[in-house]
Amino acid sequence: MQEDLLSNKVDEFEEAMKDMYLIFKVDDQLYGIEIKYVIEIIGLLPITYVPNQEEYVKGIINLRGKIIPVIDARMRLSKPQKEYNERTCVIVTSIDDFLAGIIVDHVSEVAVINKDQISSLPQTYEKIDERFFRGVASLNERLVLILDCETFVKPDRINL
């Protein structure tokens, strides 16, 4: 009986997590990634530069004994570089046991966004790298670009 109750609670939790997104900002634009990929959010740690990486791969950090690569969301999205500040943080993600950090300007909130709230991006922009995006959602009258965390975080080439 108690095991059934626990199993039901786990199922309910997994179902609720399915539509949850971590919303963060880069410049004045909101982006969202599925919460299932998020391990934790940390302040900026010292980054060790590793040569011969893509420009957006800033290097590696030591997170409690685990060495993980960090990418700069701003650079991955072809935005101009900006000095990090006290609101800059790292979203630690896990995708198929691949840990990586995403440096963002700041985290805004966790929001529920149902699949029917996500629309395709309009085809009017030639330079949109569609492999990064699942679509766009309206959240409290603000547009949130929904990122495909797997293609966004897993670099085309990492030589670590």
Short mmCIF file of C-alpha atoms in Angstrom, two decimals:
data_model
loop_
_atom_site.label_atom_id
_atom_site.label_comp_id
_atom_site.label_asym_id
_atom_site.label_seq_id
_atom_site.Cartn_x
_atom_site.Cartn_y
_atom_site.Cartn_z
CA MET A 1 0.00 0.00 0.00
CA GLN A 2 2.72 2.46 0.99
CA GLU A 3 4.81 1.47 -2.05
CA ASP A 4 1.81 2.11 -4.34
CA LEU A 5 1.31 5.54 -2.79
CA LEU A 6 4.99 6.37 -3.25
CA SER A 7 4.93 5.11 -6.84
CA ASN A 8 1.86 7.26 -7.57
CA LYS A 9 3.58 10.34 -6.08
CA VAL A 10 6.68 9.73 -8.21
CA ASP A 11 4.49 9.41 -11.31
CA GLU A 12 2.66 12.64 -10.44
CA PHE A 13 5.97 14.44 -9.89
CA GLU A 14 7.39 13.24 -13.22
CA GLU A 15 4.19 14.29 -14.98
CA ALA A 16 4.33 17.76 -13.41
CA MET A 17 8.02 18.16 -14.34
CA LYS A 18 7.22 17.42 -17.99
CA ASP A 19 5.88 20.92 -18.60
CA MET A 20 8.27 22.85 -16.35
CA TYR A 21 10.91 25.15 -17.82
CA LEU A 22 13.74 27.14 -16.31
CA ILE A 23 13.48 30.66 -17.73
CA PHE A 24 16.63 32.75 -18.03
CA LYS A 25 17.74 35.96 -19.70
CA VAL A 26 20.44 36.73 -22.22
CA ASP A 27 20.36 40.44 -23.04
CA ASP A 28 16.68 41.38 -22.85
CA GLN A 29 15.44 38.11 -24.35
CA LEU A 30 13.93 35.29 -22.31
CA TYR A 31 14.90 31.69 -23.03
CA GLY A 32 13.64 28.45 -21.54
CA ILE A 33 15.01 24.93 -21.11
CA GLU A 34 13.18 21.91 -19.81
CA ILE A 35 13.70 21.59 -16.07
CA LYS A 36 14.47 17.87 -16.43
CA TYR A 37 17.94 18.80 -17.71
CA VAL A 38 18.76 21.17 -14.84
CA ILE A 39 20.86 19.84 -11.99
CA GLU A 40 21.45 23.13 -10.17
CA ILE A 41 22.10 26.83 -10.55
CA ILE A 42 25.37 28.18 -9.17
CA GLY A 43 27.27 31.42 -9.08
CA LEU A 44 30.12 31.94 -11.48
CA LEU A 45 33.19 29.88 -10.50
CA PRO A 46 36.77 30.38 -11.72
CA ILE A 47 36.97 29.09 -15.30
CA THR A 48 40.09 27.35 -16.59
CA TYR A 49 40.70 28.09 -20.24
CA VAL A 50 41.21 25.05 -22.49
CA PRO A 51 42.79 25.80 -25.89
CA ASN A 52 41.43 24.67 -29.27
CA GLN A 53 37.74 24.87 -28.34
CA GLU A 54 34.84 26.52 -30.07
CA GLU A 55 34.68 30.20 -29.08
CA TYR A 56 31.54 29.72 -26.97
CA VAL A 57 33.20 26.98 -24.87
CA LYS A 58 34.70 29.16 -22.15
CA GLY A 59 36.63 26.36 -20.47
CA ILE A 60 36.12 24.06 -17.51
CA ILE A 61 35.14 24.46 -13.87
CA ASN A 62 35.67 22.28 -10.83
CA LEU A 63 32.25 21.67 -9.30
CA ARG A 64 32.83 19.81 -6.04
CA GLY A 65 35.43 17.56 -7.64
CA LYS A 66 33.68 17.13 -11.00
CA ILE A 67 35.36 18.82 -13.94
CA ILE A 68 32.72 20.11 -16.35
CA PRO A 69 32.85 22.25 -19.50
CA VAL A 70 31.03 25.58 -19.49
CA ILE A 71 29.56 27.33 -22.48
CA ASP A 72 28.57 30.97 -22.71
CA ALA A 73 24.91 31.17 -23.82
CA ARG A 74 25.48 34.70 -25.09
CA MET A 75 28.24 33.54 -27.45
CA ARG A 76 26.39 30.34 -28.45
CA LEU A 77 23.50 32.58 -29.51
CA SER A 78 25.84 34.89 -31.50
CA LYS A 79 25.27 37.80 -29.13
CA PRO A 80 28.05 40.29 -28.35
CA GLN A 81 30.21 39.48 -25.35
CA LYS A 82 29.43 41.29 -22.13
CA GLU A 83 31.32 41.48 -18.87
CA TYR A 84 29.99 39.08 -16.23
CA ASN A 85 28.42 40.64 -13.15
CA GLU A 86 26.90 39.62 -9.80
CA ARG A 87 23.73 38.32 -11.54
CA THR A 88 25.65 36.13 -13.98
CA CYS A 89 25.18 32.48 -13.10
CA VAL A 90 25.77 28.97 -14.38
CA ILE A 91 22.98 26.51 -15.07
CA VAL A 92 24.46 23.04 -14.54
CA THR A 93 22.80 20.57 -16.90
CA SER A 94 22.92 16.84 -17.44
CA ILE A 95 22.14 15.25 -20.78
CA ASP A 96 22.72 11.51 -21.11
CA ASP A 97 25.31 11.71 -18.29
CA PHE A 98 27.09 14.59 -20.06
CA LEU A 99 27.44 17.42 -17.52
CA ALA A 100 27.86 20.97 -18.78
CA GLY A 101 27.35 24.47 -17.46
CA ILE A 102 25.57 27.26 -19.32
CA ILE A 103 26.60 30.80 -18.40
CA VAL A 104 23.57 33.12 -18.53
CA ASP A 105 22.95 36.76 -17.61
CA HIS A 106 20.52 35.67 -14.91
CA VAL A 107 17.83 33.14 -14.10
CA SER A 108 14.32 34.53 -14.03
CA GLU A 109 11.91 31.80 -12.86
CA VAL A 110 10.58 28.29 -13.22
CA ALA A 111 7.38 28.25 -15.27
CA VAL A 112 4.83 25.74 -16.47
CA ILE A 113 4.54 25.83 -20.25
CA ASN A 114 2.29 23.24 -21.85
CA LYS A 115 3.16 21.82 -25.25
CA ASP A 116 0.10 23.50 -26.79
CA GLN A 117 1.51 26.88 -25.67
CA ILE A 118 4.65 26.38 -27.77
CA SER A 119 4.49 27.57 -31.38
CA SER A 120 6.97 27.13 -34.19
CA LEU A 121 9.29 30.01 -34.92
CA PRO A 122 8.23 32.09 -37.92
CA GLN A 123 10.15 31.36 -41.10
CA THR A 124 10.93 35.02 -41.75
CA TYR A 125 14.44 35.03 -40.35
CA GLU A 126 17.24 33.56 -42.42
CA LYS A 127 19.89 33.41 -39.69
CA ILE A 128 17.91 31.50 -37.05
CA ASP A 129 19.78 28.33 -36.15
CA GLU A 130 16.65 26.23 -35.84
CA ARG A 131 18.44 23.23 -34.39
CA PHE A 132 18.76 25.14 -31.11
CA PHE A 133 15.07 26.00 -30.82
CA ARG A 134 11.94 23.99 -30.14
CA GLY A 135 9.72 27.03 -30.58
CA VAL A 136 8.39 30.12 -28.87
CA ALA A 137 5.89 30.48 -26.02
CA SER A 138 4.00 33.40 -24.58
CA LEU A 139 4.40 33.68 -20.82
CA ASN A 140 2.63 36.54 -19.05
CA GLU A 141 2.63 38.55 -22.28
CA ARG A 142 6.38 37.98 -22.77
CA LEU A 143 7.86 35.81 -25.50
CA VAL A 144 10.14 32.98 -24.39
CA LEU A 145 12.33 31.19 -26.93
CA ILE A 146 12.33 27.51 -26.00
CA LEU A 147 15.76 25.96 -26.49
CA ASP A 148 16.46 22.37 -27.40
CA CYS A 149 18.85 21.76 -24.52
CA GLU A 150 20.45 18.71 -26.11
CA THR A 151 21.61 20.49 -29.26
CA PHE A 152 22.33 23.76 -27.46
CA VAL A 153 24.56 22.30 -24.76
CA LYS A 154 26.32 19.49 -26.60
CA PRO A 155 28.99 21.31 -28.56
CA ASP A 156 29.78 20.41 -32.12
CA ARG A 157 33.34 19.74 -30.97
CA ILE A 158 34.83 19.42 -27.49
CA ASN A 159 38.43 18.36 -27.12
CA LEU A 160 38.56 17.86 -23.36
#
